[in-house]
mmCIF file of C-alpha atoms and ligand atoms in Angstrom:
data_model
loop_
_atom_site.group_PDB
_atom_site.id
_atom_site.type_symbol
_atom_site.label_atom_id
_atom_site.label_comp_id
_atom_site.label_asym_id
_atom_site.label_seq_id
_atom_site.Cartn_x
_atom_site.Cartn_y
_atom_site.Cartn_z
ATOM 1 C CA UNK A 1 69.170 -182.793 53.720
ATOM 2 C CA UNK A 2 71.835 -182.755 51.382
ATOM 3 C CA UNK A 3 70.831 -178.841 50.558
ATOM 4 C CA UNK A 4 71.637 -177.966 53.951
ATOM 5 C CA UNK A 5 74.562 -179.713 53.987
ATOM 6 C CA UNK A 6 76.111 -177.999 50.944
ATOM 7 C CA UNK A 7 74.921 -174.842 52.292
ATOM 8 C CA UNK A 8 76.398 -175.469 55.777
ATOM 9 C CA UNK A 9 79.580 -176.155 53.755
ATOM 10 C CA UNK A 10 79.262 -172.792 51.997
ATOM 11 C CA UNK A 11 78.734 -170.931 54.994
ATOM 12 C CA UNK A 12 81.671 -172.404 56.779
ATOM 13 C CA UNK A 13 83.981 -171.917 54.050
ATOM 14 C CA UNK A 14 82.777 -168.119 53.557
ATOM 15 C CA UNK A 15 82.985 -167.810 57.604
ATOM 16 C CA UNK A 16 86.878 -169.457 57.591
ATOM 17 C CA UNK A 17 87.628 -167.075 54.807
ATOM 18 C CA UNK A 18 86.480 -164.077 57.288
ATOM 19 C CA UNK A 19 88.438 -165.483 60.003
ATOM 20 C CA UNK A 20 91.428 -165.843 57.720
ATOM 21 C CA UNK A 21 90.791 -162.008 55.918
ATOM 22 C CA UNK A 22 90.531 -160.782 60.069
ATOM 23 C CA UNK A 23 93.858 -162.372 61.149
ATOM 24 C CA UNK A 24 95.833 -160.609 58.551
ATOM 25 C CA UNK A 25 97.984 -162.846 57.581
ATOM 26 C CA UNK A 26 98.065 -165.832 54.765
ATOM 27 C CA UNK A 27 99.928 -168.110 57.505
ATOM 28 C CA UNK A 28 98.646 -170.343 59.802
ATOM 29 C CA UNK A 29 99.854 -170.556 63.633
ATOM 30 C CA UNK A 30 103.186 -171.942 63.856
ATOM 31 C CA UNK A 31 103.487 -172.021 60.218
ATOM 32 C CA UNK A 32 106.626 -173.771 59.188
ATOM 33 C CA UNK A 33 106.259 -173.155 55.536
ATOM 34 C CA UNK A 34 106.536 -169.000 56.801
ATOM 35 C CA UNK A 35 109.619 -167.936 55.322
ATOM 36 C CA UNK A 36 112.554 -167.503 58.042
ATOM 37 C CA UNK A 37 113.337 -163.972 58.618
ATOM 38 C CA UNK A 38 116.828 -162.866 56.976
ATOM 39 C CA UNK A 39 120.068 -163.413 58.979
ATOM 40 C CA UNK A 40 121.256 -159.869 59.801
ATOM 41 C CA UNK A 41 124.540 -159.391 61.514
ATOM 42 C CA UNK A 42 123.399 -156.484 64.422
ATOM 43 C CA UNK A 43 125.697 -153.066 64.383
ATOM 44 C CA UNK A 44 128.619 -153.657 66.758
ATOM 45 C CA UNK A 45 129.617 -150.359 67.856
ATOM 46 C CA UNK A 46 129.686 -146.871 65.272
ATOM 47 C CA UNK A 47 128.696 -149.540 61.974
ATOM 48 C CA UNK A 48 125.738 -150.536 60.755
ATOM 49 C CA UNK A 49 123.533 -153.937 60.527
ATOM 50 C CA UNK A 50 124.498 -155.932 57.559
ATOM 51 C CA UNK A 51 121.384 -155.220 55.638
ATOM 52 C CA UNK A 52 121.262 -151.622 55.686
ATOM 53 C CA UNK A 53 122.249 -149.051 53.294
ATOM 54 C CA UNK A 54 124.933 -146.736 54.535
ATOM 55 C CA UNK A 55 124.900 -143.335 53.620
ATOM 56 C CA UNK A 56 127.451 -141.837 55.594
ATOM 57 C CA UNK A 57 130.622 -143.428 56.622
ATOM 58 C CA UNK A 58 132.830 -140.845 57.385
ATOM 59 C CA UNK A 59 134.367 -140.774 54.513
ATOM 60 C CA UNK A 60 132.781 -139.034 51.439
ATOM 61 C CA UNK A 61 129.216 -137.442 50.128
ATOM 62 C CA UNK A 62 128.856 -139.646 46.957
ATOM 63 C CA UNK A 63 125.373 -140.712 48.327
ATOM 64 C CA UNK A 64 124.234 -137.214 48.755
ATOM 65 C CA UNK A 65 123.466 -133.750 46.189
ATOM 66 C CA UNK A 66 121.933 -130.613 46.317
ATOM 67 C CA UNK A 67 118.777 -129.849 45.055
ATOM 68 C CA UNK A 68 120.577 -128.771 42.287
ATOM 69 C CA UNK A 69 121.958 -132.061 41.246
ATOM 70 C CA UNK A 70 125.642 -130.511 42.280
ATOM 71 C CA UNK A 71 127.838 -131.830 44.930
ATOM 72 C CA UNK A 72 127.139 -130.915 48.343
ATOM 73 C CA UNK A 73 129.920 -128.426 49.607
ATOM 74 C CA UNK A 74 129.644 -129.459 52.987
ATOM 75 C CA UNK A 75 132.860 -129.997 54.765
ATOM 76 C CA UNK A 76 133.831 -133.957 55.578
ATOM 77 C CA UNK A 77 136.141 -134.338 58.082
ATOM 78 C CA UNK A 78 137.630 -136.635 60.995
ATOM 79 C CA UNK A 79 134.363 -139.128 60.536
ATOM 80 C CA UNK A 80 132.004 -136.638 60.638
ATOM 81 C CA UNK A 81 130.549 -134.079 57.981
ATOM 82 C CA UNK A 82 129.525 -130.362 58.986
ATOM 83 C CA UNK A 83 126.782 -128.169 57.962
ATOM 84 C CA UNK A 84 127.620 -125.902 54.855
ATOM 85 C CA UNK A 85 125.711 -123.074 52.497
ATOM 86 C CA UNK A 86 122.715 -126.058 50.934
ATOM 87 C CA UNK A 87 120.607 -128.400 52.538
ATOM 88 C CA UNK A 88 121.632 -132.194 51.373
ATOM 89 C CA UNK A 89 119.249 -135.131 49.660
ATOM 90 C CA UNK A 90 119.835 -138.528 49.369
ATOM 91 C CA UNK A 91 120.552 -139.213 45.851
ATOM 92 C CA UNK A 92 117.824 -142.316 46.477
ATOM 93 C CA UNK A 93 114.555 -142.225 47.780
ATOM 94 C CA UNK A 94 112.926 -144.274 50.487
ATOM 95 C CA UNK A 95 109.748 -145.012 52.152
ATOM 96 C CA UNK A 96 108.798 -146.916 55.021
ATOM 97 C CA UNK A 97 112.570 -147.325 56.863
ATOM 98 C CA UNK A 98 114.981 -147.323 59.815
ATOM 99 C CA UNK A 99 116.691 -144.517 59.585
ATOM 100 C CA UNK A 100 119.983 -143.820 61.924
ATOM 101 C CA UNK A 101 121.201 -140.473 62.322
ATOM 102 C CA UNK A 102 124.416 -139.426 64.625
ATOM 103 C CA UNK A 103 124.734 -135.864 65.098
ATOM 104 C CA UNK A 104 126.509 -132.843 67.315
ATOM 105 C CA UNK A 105 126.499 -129.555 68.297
ATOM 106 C CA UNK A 106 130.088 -128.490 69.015
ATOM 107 C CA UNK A 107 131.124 -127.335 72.376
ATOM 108 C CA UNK A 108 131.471 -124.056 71.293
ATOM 109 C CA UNK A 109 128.687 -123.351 70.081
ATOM 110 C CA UNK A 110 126.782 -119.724 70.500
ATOM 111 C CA UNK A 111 123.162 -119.060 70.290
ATOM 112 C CA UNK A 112 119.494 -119.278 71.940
ATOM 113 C CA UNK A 113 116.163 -120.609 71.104
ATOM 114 C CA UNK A 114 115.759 -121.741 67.711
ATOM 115 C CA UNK A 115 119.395 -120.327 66.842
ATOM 116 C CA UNK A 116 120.786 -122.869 69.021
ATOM 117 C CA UNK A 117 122.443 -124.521 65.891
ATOM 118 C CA UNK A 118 119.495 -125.208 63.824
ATOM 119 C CA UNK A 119 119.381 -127.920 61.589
ATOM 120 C CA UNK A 120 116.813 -130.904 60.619
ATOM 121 C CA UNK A 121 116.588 -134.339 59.687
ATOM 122 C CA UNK A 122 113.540 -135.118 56.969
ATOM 123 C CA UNK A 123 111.992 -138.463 55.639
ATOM 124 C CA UNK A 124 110.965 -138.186 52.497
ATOM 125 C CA UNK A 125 111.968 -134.426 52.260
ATOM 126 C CA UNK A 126 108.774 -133.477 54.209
ATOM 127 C CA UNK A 127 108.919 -134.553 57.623
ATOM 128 C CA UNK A 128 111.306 -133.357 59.725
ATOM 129 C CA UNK A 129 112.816 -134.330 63.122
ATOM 130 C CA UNK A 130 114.143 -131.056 64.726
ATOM 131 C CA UNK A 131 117.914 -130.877 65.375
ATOM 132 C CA UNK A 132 118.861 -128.346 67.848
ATOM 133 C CA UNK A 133 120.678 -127.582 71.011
ATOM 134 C CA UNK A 134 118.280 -128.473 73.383
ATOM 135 C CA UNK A 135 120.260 -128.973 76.283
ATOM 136 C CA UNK A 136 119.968 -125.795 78.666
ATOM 137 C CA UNK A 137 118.318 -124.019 75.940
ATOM 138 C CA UNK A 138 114.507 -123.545 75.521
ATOM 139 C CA UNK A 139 112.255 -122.718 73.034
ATOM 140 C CA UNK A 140 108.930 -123.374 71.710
ATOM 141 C CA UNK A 141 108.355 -127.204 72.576
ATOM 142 C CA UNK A 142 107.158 -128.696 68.550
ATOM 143 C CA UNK A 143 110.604 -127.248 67.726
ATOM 144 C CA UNK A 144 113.184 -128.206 70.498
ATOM 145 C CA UNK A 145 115.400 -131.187 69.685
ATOM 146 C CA UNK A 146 113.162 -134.890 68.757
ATOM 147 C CA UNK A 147 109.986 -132.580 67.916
ATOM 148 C CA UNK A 148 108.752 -133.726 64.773
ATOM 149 C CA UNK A 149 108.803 -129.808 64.343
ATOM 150 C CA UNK A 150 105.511 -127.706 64.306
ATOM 151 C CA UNK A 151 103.477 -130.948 65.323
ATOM 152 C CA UNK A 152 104.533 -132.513 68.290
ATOM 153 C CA UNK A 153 107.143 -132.141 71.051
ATOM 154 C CA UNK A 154 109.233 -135.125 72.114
ATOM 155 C CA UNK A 155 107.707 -137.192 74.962
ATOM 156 C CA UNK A 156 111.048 -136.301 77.476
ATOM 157 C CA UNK A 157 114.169 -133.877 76.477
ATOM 158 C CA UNK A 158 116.943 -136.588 76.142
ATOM 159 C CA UNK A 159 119.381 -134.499 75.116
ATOM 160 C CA UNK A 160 123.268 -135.006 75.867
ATOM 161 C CA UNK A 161 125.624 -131.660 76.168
ATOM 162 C CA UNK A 162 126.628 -130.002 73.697
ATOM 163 C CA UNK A 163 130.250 -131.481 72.365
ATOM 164 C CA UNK A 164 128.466 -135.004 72.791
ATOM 165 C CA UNK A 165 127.136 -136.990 69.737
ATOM 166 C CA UNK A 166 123.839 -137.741 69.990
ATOM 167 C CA UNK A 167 121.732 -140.564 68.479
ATOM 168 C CA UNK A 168 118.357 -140.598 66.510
ATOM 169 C CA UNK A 169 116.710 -143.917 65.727
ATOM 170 C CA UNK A 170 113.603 -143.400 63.729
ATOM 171 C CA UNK A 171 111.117 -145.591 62.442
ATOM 172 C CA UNK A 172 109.169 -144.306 59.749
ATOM 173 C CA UNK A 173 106.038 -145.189 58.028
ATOM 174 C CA UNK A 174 104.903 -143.400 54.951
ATOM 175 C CA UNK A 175 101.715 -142.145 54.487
ATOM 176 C CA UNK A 176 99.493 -143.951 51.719
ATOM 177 C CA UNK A 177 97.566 -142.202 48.961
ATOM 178 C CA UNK A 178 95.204 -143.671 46.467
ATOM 179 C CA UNK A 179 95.706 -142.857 42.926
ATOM 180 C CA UNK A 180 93.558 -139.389 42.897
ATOM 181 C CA UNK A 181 95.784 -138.570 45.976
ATOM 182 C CA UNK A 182 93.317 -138.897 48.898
ATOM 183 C CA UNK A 183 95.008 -140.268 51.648
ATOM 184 C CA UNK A 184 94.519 -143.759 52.509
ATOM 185 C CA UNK A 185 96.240 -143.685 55.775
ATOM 186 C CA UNK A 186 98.736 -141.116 56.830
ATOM 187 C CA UNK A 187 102.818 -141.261 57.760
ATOM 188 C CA UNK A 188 103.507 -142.449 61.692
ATOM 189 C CA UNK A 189 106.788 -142.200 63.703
ATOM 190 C CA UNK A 190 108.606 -143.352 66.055
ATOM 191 C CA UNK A 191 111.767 -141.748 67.818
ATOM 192 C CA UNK A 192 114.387 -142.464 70.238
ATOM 193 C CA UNK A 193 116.492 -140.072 71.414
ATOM 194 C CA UNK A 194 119.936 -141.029 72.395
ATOM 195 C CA UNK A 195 117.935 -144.781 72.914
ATOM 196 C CA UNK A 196 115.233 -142.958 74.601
ATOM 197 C CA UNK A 197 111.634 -143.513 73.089
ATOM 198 C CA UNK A 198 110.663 -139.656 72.483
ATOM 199 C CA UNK A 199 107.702 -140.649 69.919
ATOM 200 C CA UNK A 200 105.782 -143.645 70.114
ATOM 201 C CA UNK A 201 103.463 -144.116 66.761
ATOM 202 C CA UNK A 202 103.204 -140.807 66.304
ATOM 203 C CA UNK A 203 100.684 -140.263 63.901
ATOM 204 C CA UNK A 204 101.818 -137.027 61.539
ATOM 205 C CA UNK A 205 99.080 -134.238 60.653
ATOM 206 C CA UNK A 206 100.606 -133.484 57.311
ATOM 207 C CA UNK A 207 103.545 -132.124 56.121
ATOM 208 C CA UNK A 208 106.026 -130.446 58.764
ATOM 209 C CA UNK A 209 106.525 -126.348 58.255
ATOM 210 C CA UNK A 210 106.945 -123.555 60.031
ATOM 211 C CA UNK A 211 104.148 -121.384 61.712
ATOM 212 C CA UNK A 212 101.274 -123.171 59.159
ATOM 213 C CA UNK A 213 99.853 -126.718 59.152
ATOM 214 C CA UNK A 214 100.736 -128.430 55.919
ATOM 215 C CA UNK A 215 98.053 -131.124 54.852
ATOM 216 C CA UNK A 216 99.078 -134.402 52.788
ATOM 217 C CA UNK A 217 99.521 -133.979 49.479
ATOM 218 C CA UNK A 218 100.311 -136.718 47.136
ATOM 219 C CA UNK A 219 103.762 -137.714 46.397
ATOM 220 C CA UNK A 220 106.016 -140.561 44.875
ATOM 221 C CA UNK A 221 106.474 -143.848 47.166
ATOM 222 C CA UNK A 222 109.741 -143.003 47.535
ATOM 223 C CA UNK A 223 111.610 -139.841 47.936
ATOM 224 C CA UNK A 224 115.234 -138.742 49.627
ATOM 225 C CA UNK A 225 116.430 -137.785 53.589
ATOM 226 C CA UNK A 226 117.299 -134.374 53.589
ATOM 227 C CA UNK A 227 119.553 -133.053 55.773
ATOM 228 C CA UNK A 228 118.877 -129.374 57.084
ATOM 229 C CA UNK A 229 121.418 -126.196 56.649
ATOM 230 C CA UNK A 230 119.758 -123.821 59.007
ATOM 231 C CA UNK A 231 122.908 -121.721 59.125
ATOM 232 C CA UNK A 232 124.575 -123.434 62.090
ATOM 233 C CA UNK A 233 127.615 -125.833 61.497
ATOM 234 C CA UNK A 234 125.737 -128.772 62.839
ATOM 235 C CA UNK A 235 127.606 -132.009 62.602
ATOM 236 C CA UNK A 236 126.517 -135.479 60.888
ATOM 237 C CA UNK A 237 127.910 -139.011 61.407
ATOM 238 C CA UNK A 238 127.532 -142.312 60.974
ATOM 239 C CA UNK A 239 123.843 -142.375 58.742
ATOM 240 C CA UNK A 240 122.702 -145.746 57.726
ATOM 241 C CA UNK A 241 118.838 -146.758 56.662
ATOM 242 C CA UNK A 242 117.237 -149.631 56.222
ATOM 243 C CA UNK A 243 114.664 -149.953 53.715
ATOM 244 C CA UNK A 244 111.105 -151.569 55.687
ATOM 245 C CA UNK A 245 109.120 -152.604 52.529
ATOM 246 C CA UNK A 246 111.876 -153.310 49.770
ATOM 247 C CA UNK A 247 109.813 -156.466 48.011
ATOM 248 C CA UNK A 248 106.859 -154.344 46.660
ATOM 249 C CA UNK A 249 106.383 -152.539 43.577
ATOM 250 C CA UNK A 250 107.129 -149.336 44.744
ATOM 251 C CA UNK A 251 108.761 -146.156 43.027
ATOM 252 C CA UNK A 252 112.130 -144.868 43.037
ATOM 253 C CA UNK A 253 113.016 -141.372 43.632
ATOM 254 C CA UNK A 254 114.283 -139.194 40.169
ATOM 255 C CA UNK A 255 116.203 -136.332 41.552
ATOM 256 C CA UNK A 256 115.371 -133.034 41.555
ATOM 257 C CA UNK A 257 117.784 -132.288 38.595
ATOM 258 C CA UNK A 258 116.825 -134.975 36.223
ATOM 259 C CA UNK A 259 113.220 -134.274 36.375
ATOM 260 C CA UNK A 260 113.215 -132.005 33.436
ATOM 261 C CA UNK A 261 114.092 -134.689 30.530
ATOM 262 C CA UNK A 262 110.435 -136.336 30.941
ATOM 263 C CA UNK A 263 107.698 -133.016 31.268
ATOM 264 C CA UNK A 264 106.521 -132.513 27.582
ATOM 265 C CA UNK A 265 104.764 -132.943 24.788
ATOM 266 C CA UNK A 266 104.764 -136.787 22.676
ATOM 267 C CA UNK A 267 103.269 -137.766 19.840
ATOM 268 C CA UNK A 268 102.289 -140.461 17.643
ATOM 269 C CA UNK A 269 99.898 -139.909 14.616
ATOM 270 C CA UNK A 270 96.131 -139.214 16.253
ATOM 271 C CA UNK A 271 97.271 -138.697 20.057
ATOM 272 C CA UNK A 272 99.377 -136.034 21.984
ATOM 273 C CA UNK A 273 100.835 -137.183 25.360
ATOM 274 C CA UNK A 274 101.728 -134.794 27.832
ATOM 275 C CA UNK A 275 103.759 -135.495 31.326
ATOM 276 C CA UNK A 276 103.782 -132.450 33.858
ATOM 277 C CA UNK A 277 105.476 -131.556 37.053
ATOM 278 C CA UNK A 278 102.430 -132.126 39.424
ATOM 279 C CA UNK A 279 102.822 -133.098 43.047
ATOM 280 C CA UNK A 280 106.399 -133.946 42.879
ATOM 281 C CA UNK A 281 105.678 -136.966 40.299
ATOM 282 C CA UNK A 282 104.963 -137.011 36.865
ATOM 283 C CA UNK A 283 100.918 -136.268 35.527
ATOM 284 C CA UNK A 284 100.361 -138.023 32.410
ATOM 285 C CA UNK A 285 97.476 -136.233 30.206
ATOM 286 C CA UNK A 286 96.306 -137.617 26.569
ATOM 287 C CA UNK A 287 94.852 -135.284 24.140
ATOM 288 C CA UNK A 288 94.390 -132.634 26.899
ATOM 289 C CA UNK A 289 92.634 -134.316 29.959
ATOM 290 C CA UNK A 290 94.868 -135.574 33.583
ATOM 291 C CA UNK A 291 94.413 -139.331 33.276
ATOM 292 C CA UNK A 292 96.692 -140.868 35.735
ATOM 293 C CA UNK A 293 100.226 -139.916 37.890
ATOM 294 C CA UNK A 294 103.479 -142.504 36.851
ATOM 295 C CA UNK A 295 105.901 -143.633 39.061
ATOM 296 C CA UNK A 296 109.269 -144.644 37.930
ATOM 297 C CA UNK A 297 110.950 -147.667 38.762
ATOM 298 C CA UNK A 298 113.561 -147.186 37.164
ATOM 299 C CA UNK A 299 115.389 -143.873 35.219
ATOM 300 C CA UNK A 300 113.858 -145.450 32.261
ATOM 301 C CA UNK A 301 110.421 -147.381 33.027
ATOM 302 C CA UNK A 302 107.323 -145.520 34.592
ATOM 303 C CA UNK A 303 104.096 -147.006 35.998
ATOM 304 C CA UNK A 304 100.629 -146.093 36.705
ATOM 305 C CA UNK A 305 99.306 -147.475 39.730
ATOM 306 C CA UNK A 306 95.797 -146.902 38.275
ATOM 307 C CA UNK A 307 95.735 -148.551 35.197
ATOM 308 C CA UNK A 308 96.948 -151.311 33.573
ATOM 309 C CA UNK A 309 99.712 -149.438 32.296
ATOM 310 C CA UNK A 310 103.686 -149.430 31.034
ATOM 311 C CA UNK A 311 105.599 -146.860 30.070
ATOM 312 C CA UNK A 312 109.488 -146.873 28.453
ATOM 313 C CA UNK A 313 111.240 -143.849 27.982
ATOM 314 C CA UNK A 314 113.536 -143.955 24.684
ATOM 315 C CA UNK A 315 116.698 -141.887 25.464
ATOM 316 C CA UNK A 316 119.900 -140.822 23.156
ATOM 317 C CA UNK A 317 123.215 -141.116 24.231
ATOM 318 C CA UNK A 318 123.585 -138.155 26.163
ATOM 319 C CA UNK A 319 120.539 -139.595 28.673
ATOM 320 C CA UNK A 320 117.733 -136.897 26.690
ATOM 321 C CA UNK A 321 114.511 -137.731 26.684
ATOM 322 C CA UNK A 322 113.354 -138.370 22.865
ATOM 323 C CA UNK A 323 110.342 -140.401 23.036
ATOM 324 C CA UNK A 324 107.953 -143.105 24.839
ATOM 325 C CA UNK A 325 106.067 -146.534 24.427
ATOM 326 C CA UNK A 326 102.871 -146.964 26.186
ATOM 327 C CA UNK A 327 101.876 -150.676 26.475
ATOM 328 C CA UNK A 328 98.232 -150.399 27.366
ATOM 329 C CA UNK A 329 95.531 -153.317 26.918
ATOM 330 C CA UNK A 330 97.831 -155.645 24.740
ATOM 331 C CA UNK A 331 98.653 -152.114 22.651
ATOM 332 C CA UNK A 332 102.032 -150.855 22.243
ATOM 333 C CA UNK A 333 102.047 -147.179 20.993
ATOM 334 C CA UNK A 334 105.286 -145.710 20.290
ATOM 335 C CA UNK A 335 105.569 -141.628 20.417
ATOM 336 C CA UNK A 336 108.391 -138.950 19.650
ATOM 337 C CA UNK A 337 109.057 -136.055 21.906
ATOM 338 C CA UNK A 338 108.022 -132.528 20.289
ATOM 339 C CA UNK A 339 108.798 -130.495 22.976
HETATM 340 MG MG1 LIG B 401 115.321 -127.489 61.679
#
């Protein structure tokens, strides 16, 4: 009797634990120990919520580059910035977000089709949200205005004239990837359009491109909005974002320029480290064979998501690159960069 007892016991507890696993969540209904969500004082008018990072007020590009590292040469003017020679990047990366774009296509603007002042909004540099005229104006329907462009057109054409700003809100969920890069579940969207929904959870097939279907393909946590020059001066205002996942151990974004100072070779006596440019993040070899990708968190400290692993990059005054401790296992190995 008391057997079955302790084993009723057992198999309630493992049965609760299920139930608990199934719901999702570590909080019980009406939980008042749940933290309270963070006060956020909503956008009143052309600003943004409290809590979001702006990255264009009207004012300057100091939160944008080139690909290049340089200054963007776009023009900024009367609260609004204009397409120029360059597509921009965020100088930060992000990942899941909120994401709010203003943008225009002047009154007197000329063109048809997919010239009807081309540009692009992109999460994470990959996926892109057309921006075109699309009012009066047709063209192929994945690359009118709100298409997330080669995949899907937008549920309804919201568009406003041309002269008019118009509005996207877009919530974006990065895709996942396991360590080898197989993709544990893949990027969704959703758009409104001027406050119109125009994608509703849209799952994306890969990577957005013209005339080919991109699959995934691994990349950091965290990577920049780019902003499209398509050759049309397209106009920009008012861009905040609002980072969806900002408590977890996740990876910043090292620009495009910087990358450089880390590929190469290290060593210590016995071992060679090499770090190469694979899949827009960093592959870390040892004597020869691919053993995991780091992530930075920081300009200086690197991650593998795989291993139990910590990496510190040793730099000179002028921000080079001249060596690298690996904590490993309770082992600290220091190496020098050769080349
Ligand atoms: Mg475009």
């Amino acid at each position: 009797m008391k057997s079955f007892l302790l084993y009723t016991l057992f198999f309630a507890l493992i049965f609760s634990g299920i139930l608990q696993a199934q719901s999702g969540s570590q909080w019980r209904i009406h939980d008042t120990e749940r933290p309270q969500p963070t006060v956020v004082t909503p956008p009143q008018g052309p600003t943004a919520p409290s809590d979001a990072i702006v990255l264009f007020d009207g004012k300057d590009l100091s939160e944008w580059h080139q690909w290049n590292g340089e200054a963007p040469n776009w023009v900024v003017k009367d609260g609004y910035m204009e397409v120029r020679q360059g597509s921009i990047l965020t100088k930060r990366g992000f990942g899941d977000c909120q994401l709010h774009v203003e943008w225009m296509v002047p009154s007197d603007w000329e063109g048809s089709g997919q010239g009807g002042y081309n540009s692009g909004v992109y999460l994470m540099k990959y996926y892109e949200i057309q921006v075109l005229n699309s009012y009066e104006n047709k063209t192929y329907p994945d690359g009118q205005a709100g298409a997330i462009y080669g995949q899907f057109p937008p549920l309804v054409n919201s568009m406003r004239p041309p002269g008019e700003w118009q509005t996207y809100d877009i919530i974006f969920h990065r895709p996942r990837f396991d360590a080898e890069g197989k993709v544990l579940s893949p990027a969704y969207m959703t758009v409104l359009h001027n406050g119109v929904v125009i994608h509703n959870h849209r799952e994306l097939l890969g990577k957005t491109e013209w005339q080919e279907q991109r699959p995934y393909a691994l990349h950091p946590d965290k990577l920049p909005v780019m902003l499209q020059d398509h050759g049309n001066p397209v106009r920009f205002r008012n861009i905040w974002v609002r980072e969806l996942e900002p408590n977890q151990r996740t990876a910043v974004y090292i620009p495009h320029a910087k990358r450089d100072n880390y590929f190469g070779e290290y060593k210590k006596p016995g071992d060679t480290y090499v770090i190469k440019d694979e899949r827009d993040g960093f592959a870390f070899y040892i004597n020869g064979t691919y053993k995991y990708d780091i992530f930075p968190e920081s300009e200086t400290h690197f991650y593998s998501k795989k291993v139990n692993t910590e990496i510190d990059f040793k730099m000179d005054s002028n921000g080079k690159v001249t060596g690298l401790v690996k904590k490993m296992g309770g082992g600290t190995y220091k190496t020098d960069k050769v080349k």
